[in-house]
Tab-separated table of C-alpha atoms and ligand atoms in Angstrom:
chain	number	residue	atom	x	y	z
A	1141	UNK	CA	-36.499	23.150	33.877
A	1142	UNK	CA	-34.280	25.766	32.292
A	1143	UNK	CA	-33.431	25.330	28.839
A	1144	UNK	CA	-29.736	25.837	27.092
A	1145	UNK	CA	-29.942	29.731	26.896
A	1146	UNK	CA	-30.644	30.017	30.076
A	1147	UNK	CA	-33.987	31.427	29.927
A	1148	UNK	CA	-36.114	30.082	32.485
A	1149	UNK	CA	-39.933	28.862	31.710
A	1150	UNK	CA	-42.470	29.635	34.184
A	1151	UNK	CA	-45.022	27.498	34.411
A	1152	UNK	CA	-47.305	30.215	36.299
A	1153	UNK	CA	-48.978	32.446	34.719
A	1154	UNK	CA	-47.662	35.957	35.464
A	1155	UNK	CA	-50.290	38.142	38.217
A	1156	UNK	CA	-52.846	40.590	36.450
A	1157	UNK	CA	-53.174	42.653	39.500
A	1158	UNK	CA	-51.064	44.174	42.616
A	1159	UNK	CA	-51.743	42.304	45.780
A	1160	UNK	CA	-53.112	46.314	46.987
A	1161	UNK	CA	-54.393	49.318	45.566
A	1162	UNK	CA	-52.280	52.355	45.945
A	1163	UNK	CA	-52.678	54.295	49.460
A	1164	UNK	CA	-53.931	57.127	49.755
A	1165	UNK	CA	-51.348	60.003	50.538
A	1166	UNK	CA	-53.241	63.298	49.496
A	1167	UNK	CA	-52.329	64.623	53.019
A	1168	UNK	CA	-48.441	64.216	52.085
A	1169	UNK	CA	-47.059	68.447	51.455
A	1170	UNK	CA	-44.319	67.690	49.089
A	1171	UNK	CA	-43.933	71.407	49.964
A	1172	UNK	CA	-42.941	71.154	53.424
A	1173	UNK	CA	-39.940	68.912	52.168
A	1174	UNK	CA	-38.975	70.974	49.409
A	1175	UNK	CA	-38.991	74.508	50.749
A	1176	UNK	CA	-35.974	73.275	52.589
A	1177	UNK	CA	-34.154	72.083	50.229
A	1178	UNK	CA	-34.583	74.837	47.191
A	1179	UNK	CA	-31.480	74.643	45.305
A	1180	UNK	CA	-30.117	71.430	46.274
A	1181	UNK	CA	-29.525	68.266	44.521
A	1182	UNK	CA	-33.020	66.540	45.137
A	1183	UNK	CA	-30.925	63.140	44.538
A	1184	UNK	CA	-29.150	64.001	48.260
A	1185	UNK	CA	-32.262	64.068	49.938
A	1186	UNK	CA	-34.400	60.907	51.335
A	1187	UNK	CA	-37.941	61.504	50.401
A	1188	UNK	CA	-40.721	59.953	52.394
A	1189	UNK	CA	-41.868	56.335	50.901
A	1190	UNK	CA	-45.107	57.160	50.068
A	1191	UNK	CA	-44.280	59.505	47.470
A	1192	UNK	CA	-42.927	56.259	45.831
A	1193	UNK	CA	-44.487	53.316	43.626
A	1194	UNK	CA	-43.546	49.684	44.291
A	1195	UNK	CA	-41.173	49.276	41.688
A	1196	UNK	CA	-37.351	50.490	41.676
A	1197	UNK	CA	-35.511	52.658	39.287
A	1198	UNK	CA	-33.966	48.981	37.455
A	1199	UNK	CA	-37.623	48.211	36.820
A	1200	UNK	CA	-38.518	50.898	35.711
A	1201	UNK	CA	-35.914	50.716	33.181
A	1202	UNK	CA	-37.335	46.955	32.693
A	1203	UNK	CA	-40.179	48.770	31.521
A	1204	UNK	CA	-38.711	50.898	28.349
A	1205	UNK	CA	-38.532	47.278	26.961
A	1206	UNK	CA	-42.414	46.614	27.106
A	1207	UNK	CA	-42.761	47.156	23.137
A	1208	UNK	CA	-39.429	44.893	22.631
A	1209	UNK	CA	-41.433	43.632	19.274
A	1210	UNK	CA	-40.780	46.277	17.575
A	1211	UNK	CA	-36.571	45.413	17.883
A	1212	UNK	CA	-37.695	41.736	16.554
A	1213	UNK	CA	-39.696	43.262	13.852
A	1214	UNK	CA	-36.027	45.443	12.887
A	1215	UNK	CA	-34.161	42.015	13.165
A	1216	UNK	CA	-36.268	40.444	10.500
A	1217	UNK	CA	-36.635	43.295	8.117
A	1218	UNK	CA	-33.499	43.746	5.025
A	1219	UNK	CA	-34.133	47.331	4.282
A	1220	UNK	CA	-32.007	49.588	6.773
A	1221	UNK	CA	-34.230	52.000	6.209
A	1222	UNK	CA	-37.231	49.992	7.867
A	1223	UNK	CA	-35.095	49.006	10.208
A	1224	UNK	CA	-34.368	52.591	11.517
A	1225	UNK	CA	-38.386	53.492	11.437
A	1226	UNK	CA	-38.700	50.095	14.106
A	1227	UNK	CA	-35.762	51.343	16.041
A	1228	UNK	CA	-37.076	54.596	16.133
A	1229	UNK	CA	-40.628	53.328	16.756
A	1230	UNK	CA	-39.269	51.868	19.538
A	1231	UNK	CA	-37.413	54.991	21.121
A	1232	UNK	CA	-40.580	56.867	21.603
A	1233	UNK	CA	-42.600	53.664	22.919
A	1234	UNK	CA	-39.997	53.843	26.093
A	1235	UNK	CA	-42.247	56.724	27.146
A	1236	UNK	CA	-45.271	55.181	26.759
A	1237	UNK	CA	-45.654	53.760	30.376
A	1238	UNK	CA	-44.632	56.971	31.689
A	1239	UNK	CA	-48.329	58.752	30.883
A	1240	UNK	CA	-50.311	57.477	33.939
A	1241	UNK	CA	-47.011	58.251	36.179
A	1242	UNK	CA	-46.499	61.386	37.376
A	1243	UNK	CA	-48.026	60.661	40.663
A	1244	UNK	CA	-45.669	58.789	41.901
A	1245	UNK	CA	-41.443	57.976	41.690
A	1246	UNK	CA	-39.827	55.010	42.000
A	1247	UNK	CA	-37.655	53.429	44.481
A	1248	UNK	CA	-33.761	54.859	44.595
A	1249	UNK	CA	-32.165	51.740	44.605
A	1250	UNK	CA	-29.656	50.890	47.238
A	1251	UNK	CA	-25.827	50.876	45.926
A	1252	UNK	CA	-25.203	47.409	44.346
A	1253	UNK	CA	-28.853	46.268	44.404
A	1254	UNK	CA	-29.821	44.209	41.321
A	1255	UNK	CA	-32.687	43.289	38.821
A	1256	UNK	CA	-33.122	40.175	36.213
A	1257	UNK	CA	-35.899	39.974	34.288
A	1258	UNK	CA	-36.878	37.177	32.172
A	1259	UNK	CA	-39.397	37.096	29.028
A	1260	UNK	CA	-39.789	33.926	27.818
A	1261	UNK	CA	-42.618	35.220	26.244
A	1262	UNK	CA	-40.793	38.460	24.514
A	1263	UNK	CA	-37.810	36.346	24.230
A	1264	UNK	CA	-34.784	38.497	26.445
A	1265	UNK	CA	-33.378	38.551	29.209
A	1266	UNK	CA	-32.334	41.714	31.179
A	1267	UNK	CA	-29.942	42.669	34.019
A	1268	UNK	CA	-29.557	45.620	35.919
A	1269	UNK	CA	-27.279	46.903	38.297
A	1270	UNK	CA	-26.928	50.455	40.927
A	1271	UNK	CA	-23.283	51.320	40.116
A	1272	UNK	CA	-23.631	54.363	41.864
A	1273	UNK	CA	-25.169	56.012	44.770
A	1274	UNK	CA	-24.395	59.606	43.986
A	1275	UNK	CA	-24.903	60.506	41.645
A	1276	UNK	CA	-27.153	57.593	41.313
A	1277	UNK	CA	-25.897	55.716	38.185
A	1278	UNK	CA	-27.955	52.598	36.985
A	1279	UNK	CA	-26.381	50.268	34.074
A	1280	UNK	CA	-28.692	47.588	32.633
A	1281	UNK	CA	-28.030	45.083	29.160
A	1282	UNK	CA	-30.721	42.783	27.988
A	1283	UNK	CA	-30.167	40.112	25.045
A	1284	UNK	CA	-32.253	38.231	22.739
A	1285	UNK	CA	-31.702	36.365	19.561
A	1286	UNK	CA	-32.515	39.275	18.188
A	1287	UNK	CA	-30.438	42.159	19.996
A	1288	UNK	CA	-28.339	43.352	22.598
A	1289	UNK	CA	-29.431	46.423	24.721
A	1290	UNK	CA	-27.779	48.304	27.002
A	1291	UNK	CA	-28.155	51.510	28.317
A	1292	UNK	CA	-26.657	53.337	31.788
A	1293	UNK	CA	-28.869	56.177	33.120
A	1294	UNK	CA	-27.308	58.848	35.005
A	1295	UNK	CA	-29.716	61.810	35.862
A	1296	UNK	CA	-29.836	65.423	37.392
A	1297	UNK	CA	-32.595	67.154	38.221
A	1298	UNK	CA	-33.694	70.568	38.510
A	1299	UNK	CA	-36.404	72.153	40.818
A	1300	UNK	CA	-38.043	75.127	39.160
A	1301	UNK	CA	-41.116	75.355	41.887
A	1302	UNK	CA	-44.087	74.927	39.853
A	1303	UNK	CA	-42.219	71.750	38.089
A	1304	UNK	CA	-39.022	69.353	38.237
A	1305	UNK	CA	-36.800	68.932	35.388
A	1306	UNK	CA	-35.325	65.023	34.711
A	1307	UNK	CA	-32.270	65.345	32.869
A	1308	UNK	CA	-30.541	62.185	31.293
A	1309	UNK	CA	-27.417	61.659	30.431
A	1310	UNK	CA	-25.705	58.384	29.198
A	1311	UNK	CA	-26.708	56.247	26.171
A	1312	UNK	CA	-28.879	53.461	24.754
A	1313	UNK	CA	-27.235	51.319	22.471
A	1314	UNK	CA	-29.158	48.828	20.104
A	1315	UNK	CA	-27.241	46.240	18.566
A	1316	UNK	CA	-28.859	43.402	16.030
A	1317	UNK	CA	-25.631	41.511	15.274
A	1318	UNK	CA	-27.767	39.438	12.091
A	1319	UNK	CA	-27.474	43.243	10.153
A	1320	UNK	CA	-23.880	44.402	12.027
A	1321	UNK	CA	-26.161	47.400	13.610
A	1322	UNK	CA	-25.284	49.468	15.956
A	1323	UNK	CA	-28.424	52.135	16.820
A	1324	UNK	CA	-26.893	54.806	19.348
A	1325	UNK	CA	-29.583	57.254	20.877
A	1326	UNK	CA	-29.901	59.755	24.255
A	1327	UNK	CA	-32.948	59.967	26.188
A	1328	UNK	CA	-34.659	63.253	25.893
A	1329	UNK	CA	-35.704	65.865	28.842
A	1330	UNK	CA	-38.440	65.106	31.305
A	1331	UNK	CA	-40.219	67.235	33.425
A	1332	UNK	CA	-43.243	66.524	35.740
A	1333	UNK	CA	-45.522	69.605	36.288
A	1334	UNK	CA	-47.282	70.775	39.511
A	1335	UNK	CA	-45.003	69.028	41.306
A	1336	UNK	CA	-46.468	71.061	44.386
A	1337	UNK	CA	-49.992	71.206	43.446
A	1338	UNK	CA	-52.788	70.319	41.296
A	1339	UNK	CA	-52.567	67.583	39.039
A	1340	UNK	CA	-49.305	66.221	38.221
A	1341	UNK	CA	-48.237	65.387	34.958
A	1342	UNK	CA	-45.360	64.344	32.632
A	1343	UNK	CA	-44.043	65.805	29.672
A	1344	UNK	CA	-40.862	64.883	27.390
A	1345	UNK	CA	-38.992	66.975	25.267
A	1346	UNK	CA	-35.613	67.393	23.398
A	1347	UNK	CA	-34.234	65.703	20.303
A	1348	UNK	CA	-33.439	62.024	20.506
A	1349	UNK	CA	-30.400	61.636	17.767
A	1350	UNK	CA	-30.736	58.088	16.608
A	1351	UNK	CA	-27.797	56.877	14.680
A	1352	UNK	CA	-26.409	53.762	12.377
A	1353	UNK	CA	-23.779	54.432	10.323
A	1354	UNK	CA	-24.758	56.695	7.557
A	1355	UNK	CA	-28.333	56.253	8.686
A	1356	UNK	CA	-29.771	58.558	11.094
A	1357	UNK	CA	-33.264	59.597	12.551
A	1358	UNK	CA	-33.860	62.922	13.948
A	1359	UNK	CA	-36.892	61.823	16.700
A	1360	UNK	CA	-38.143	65.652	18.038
A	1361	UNK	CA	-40.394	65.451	21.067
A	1362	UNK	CA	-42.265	68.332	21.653
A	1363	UNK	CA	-42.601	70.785	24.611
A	1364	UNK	CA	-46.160	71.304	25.749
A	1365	UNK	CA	-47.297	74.937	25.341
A	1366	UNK	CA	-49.559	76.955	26.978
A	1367	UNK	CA	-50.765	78.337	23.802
A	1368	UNK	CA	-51.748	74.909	22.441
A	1369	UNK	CA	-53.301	71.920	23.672
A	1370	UNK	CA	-50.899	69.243	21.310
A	1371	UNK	CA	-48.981	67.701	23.637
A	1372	UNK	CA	-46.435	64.759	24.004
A	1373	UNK	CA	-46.168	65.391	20.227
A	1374	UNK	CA	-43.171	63.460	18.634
A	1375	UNK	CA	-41.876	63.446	15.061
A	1376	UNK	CA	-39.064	62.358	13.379
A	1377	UNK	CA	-36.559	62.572	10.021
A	1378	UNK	CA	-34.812	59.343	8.686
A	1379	UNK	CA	-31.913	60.388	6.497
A	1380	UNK	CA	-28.941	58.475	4.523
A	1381	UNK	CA	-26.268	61.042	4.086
A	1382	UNK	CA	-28.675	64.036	4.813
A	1383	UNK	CA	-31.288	62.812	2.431
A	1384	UNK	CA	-34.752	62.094	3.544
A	1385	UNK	CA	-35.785	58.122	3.253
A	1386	UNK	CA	-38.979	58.133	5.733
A	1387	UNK	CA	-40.924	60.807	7.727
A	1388	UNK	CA	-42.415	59.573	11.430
A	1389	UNK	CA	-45.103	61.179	13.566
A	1390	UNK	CA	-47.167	60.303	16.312
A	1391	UNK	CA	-47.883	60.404	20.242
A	1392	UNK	CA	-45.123	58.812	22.700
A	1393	UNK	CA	-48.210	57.856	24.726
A	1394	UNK	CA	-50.447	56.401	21.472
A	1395	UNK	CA	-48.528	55.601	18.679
A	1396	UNK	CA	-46.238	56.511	15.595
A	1397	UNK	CA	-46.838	56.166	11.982
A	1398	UNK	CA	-45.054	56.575	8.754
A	1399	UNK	CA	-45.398	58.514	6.075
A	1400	UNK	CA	-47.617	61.162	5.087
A	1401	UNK	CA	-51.008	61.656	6.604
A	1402	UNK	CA	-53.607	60.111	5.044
A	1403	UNK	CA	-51.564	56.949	4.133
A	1404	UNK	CA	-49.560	56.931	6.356
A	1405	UNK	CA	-49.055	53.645	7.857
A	1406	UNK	CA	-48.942	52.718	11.738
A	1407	UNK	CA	-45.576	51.269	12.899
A	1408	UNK	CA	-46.233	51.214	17.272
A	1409	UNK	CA	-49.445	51.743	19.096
A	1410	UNK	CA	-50.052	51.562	22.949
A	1411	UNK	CA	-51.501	48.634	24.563
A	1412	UNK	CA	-54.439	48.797	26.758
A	1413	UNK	CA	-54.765	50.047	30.265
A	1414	UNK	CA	-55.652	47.379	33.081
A	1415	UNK	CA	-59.018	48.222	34.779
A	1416	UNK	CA	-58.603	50.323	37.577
A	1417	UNK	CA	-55.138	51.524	36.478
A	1418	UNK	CA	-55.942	55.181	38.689
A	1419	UNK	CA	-56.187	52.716	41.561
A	1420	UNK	CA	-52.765	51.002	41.342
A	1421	UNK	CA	-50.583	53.548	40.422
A	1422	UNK	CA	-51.076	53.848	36.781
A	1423	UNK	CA	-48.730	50.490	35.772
A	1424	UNK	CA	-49.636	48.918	32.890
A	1425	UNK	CA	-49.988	45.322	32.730
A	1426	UNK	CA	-46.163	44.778	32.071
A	1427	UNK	CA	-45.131	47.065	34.877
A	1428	UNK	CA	-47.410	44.905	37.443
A	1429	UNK	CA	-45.572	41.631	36.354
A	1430	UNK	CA	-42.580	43.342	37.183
A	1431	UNK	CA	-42.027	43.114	40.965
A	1432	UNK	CA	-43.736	39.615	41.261
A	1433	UNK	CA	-41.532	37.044	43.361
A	1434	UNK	CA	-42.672	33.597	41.664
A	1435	UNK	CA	-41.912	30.063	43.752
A	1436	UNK	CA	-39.891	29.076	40.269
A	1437	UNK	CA	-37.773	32.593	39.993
A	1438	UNK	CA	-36.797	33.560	43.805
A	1439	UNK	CA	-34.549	30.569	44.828
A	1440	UNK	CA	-32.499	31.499	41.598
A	1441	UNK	CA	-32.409	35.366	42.314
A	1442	UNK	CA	-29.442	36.780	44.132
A	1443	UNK	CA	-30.134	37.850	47.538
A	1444	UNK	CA	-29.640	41.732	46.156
A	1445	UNK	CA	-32.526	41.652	43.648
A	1446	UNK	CA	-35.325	44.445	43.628
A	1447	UNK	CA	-37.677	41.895	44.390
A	1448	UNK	CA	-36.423	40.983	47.663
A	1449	UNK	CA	-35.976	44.800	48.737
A	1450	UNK	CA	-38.416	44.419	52.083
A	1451	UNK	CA	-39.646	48.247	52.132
A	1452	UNK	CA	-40.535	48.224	48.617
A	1453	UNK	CA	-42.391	44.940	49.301
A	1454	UNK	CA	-44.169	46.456	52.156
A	1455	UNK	CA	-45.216	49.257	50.261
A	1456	UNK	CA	-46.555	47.104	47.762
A	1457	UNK	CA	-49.022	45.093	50.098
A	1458	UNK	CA	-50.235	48.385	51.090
A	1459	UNK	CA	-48.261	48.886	54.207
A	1460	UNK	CA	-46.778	52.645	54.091
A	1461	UNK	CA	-46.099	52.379	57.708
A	1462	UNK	CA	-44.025	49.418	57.689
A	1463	UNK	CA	-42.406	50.561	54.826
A	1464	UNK	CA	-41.023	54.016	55.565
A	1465	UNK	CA	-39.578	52.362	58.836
A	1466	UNK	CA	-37.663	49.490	56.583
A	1467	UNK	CA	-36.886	52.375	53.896
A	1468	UNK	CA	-35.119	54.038	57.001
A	1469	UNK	CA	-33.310	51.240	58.210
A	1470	UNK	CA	-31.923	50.334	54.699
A	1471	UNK	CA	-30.941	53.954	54.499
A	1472	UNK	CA	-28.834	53.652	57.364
A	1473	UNK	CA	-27.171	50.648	56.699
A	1474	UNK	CA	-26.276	51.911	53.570
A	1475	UNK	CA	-24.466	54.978	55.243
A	1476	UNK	CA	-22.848	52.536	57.469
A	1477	UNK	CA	-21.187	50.560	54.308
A	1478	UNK	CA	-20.081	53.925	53.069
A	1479	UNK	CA	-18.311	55.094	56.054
A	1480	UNK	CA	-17.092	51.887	56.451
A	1481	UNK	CA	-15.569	51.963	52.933
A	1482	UNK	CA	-14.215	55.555	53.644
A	1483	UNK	CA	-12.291	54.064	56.830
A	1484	UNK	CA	-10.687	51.380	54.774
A	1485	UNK	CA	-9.710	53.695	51.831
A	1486	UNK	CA	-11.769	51.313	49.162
A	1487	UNK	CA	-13.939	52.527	46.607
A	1488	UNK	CA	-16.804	50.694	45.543
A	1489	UNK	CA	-17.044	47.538	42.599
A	1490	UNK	CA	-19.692	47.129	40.869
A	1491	UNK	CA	-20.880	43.338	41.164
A	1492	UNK	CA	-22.081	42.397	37.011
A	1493	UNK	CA	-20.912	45.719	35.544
A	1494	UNK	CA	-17.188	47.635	35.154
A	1495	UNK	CA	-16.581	50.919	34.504
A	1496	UNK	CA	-14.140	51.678	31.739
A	1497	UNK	CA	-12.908	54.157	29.333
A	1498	UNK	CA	-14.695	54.350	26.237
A	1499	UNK	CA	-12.912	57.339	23.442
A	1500	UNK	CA	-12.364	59.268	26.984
A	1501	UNK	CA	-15.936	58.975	28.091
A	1502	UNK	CA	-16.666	56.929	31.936
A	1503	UNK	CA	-18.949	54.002	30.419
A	1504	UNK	CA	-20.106	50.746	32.503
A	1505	UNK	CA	-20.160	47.449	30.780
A	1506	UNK	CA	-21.622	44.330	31.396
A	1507	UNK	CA	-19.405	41.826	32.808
A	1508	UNK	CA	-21.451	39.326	30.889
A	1509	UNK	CA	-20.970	36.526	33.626
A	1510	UNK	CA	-24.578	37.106	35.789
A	1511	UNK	CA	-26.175	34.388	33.845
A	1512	UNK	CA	-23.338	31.965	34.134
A	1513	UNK	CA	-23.078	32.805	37.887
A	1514	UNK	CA	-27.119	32.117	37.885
A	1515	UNK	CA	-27.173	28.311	36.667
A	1516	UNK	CA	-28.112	25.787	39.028
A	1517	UNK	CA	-28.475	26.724	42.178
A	1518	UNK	CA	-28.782	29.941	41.157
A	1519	UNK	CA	-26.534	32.652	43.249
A	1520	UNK	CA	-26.321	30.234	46.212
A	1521	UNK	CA	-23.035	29.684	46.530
A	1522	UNK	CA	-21.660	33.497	45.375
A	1523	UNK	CA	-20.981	35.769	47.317
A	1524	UNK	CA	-22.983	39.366	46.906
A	1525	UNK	CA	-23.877	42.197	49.494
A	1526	UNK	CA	-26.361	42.254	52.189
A	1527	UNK	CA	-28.170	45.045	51.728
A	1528	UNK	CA	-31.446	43.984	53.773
B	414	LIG	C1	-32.661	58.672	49.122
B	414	LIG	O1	-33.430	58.446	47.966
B	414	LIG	P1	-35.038	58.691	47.908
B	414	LIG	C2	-31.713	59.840	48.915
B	414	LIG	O2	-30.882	59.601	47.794
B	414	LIG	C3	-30.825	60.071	50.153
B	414	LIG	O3	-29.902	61.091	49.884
B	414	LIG	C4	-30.051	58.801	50.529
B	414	LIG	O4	-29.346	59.032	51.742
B	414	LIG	P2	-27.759	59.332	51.768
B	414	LIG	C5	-31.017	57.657	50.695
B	414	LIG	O5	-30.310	56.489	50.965
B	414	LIG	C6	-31.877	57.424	49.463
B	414	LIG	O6	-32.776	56.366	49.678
B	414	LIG	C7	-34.555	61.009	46.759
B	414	LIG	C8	-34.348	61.269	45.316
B	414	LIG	C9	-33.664	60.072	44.682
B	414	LIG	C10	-33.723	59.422	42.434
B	414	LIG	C11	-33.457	59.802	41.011
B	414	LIG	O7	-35.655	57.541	47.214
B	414	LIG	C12	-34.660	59.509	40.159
B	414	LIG	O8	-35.567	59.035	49.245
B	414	LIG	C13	-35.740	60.542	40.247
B	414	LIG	O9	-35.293	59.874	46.892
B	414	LIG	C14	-36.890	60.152	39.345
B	414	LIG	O10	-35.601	61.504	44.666
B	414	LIG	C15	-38.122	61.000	39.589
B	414	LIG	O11	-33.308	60.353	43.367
B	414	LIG	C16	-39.222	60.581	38.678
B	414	LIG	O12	-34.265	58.405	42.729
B	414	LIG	C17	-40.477	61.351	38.899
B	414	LIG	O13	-34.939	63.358	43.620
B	414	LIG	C18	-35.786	62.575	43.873
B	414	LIG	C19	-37.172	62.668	43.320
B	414	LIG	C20	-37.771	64.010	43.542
B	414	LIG	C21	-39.225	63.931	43.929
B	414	LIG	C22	-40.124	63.916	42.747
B	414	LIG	C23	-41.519	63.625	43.148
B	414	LIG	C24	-42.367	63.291	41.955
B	414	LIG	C25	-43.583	62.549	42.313
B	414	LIG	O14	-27.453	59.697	53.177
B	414	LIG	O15	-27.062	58.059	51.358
B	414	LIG	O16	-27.509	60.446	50.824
């Protein structure tokens, strides 16, 4: 049964666990691949599958929507100023899931593979779309009675040795149409350290500008030091026409409060970790929902969804073999289409997005048709790539 929004119920509950526990790749030399390649766009360069986790880059961007409450609790609240400290809130919880990652990277997707995800629980719905290959460009918008959200990650890395630096470009927008808001923000730097040995680990850092009109938080994340052991450290600023309304701190991977110390008053704070969590890759519950291909969802899913990507399956039932082989494959076919479309002198479409002109900037909007197109019998009769 799907009611008038659209928004499917699932009558399963969702899994609690992945159907296998992360393999064990301590034997894989990142080094030996990267010696090569010093210099180069890592982006340009296929990296064995078992330096991935079963989930692909439009899940993981799924995943900065775990704490989606916190939009709904903005929605509901009169005073703009509140509403900024949610929003806000809500900027640094997109890191959380990111603490128990650094192991591990997620799939590239494919050029016009796609991703729906479906809360009836948190009440949105979210699509996302590979626009482009390279650089690799991925545009996502997810709606709710409460908000829209959209954001388009583009990102360039930088090899330093020791670490890799993840730097995003493009913007989150946050609109809750029952105040006329419009929240604008940037994602801040990432970097994962020891990339070639020891321990791996994530940091964030940079300013996250988060604006509304007058109304504007100033959300600092902090760089780790050597001289200190603080780290992922984030505070903020909440002004109205440069004067300070509200004062944030807190821990992207705990929790942020308001205020002043001692009464100071907690907006966000984490969820728990699933048992085992070092054994499955370090998701959290919501990230091991993500990639779950129900009996009620899949014959409604176009054939291009995440879900249905075979090597990322494999890899998820524990079979690193199998899935570097399909990973290879797909790779290939996806060089055919390319040369393909060089012969014929086409460029490529995206499917649910366009790219268009926004005050001179290249921005990709939602074509705002994938749910229509998804009503009974779901993508059956359109017509989409075959990727796999
Ligand atoms: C392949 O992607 P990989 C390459 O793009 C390859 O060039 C392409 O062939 P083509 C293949 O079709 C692709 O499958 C390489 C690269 C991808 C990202 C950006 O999946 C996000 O093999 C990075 O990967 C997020 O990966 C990292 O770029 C978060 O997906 C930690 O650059 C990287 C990652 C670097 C390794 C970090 C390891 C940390 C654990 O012939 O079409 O060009």
């Amino acid at each position: 049964e799907e009611d008038s929004e659209g928004l499917g119920k699932s009558q399963t509950g969702r899994r609690t666990q992945l159907p296998a526990p992360q393999p064990d790749t301590s034997g894989l030399s990142l080094w030996n691949i990267l010696k090569k390649n010093i210099g180069k766009d890592l982006s340009k360069i296929a990296m064995p599958v078992a330096l991935n986790e079963p989930l692909s880059m439009l899940q993981v961007l799924t995943e900065e929507l775990e704490y989606s409450e916190l939009l709904d609790k903005a929605a509901e609240t009169d005073d703009p100023y509140k509403r900024m400290v949610y929003v806000a809130s809500f900027a640094a919880s997109s890191y959380a899931s990111t603490y128990y990652r650094a192991g591990t990277k997620p799939f590239n997707p494919l050029l016009g593979e796609t991703y729906e995800c479906v809360r009836e629980d948190k009440g949105f719905r979210f699509v996302a779309e590979q626009v482009s290959h390279h650089p690799p460009i991925s545009a996502c918008h997810c709606e709710s009675k409460n908000f829209i959200y959209t954001q388009e990650v583009r990102i360039k890395t930088k090899f330093w040795g020791k670490s890799m630096e993840i730097i995003p470009a493009g913007t989150i927008n946050i609109r809750i149409p029952r105040y006329n808001d419009h929240y604008k923000f940037n994602k801040v730097t990432s970097c994962v350290h020891n990339i070639l040995s020891g321990e791996r680990w994530l940091d964030h850092y940079g300013e996250c500008l988060i604006t509304n009109g007058r109304i504007i938080c100033k959300l600092t994340f902090t760089k780790a030091s050597y001289w200190s052991n603080r780290r992922h450290e984030v505070h903020g600023v909440i002004t109205d026409d440069g004067q300070v309304v509200h004062e944030l701190f807190g821990k992207w991977n705990e929790g942020i409060y308001c205020g002043r110390s001692a009464s100071a008053k907690c907006i966000w704070r984490t969820g728990s970790m699933p048992e085992n969590h070092n054994l499955y890759y370090g998701f959290t519950r919501f990230a091991i929902e993500l990639n779950e291909l129900d009996p009620y969802t899949s014959h409604l899913l176009p054939p291009t969804d995440s879900r249905l990507r075979p090597d990322q399956r494999k890899l998820e039932d524990g079979d690193v073999i199998g899935a570097e082989r399909e990973k290879q494959r797909l790779e290939a076919l996806q060089r055919e289409r390319r040369k393909w479309r060089e012969e014929q002198g086409t460029t490529y479409e995206p499917k649910f997005f366009r790219f268009s002109k926004e005050n001179g900037k290249e921005v990709c909007v939602f074509k705002n048709d994938y749910w229509d197109l998804r009503r009974d019998p779901g993508f059956k009769n359109v017509s989409t790539m075959e990727l796999w």
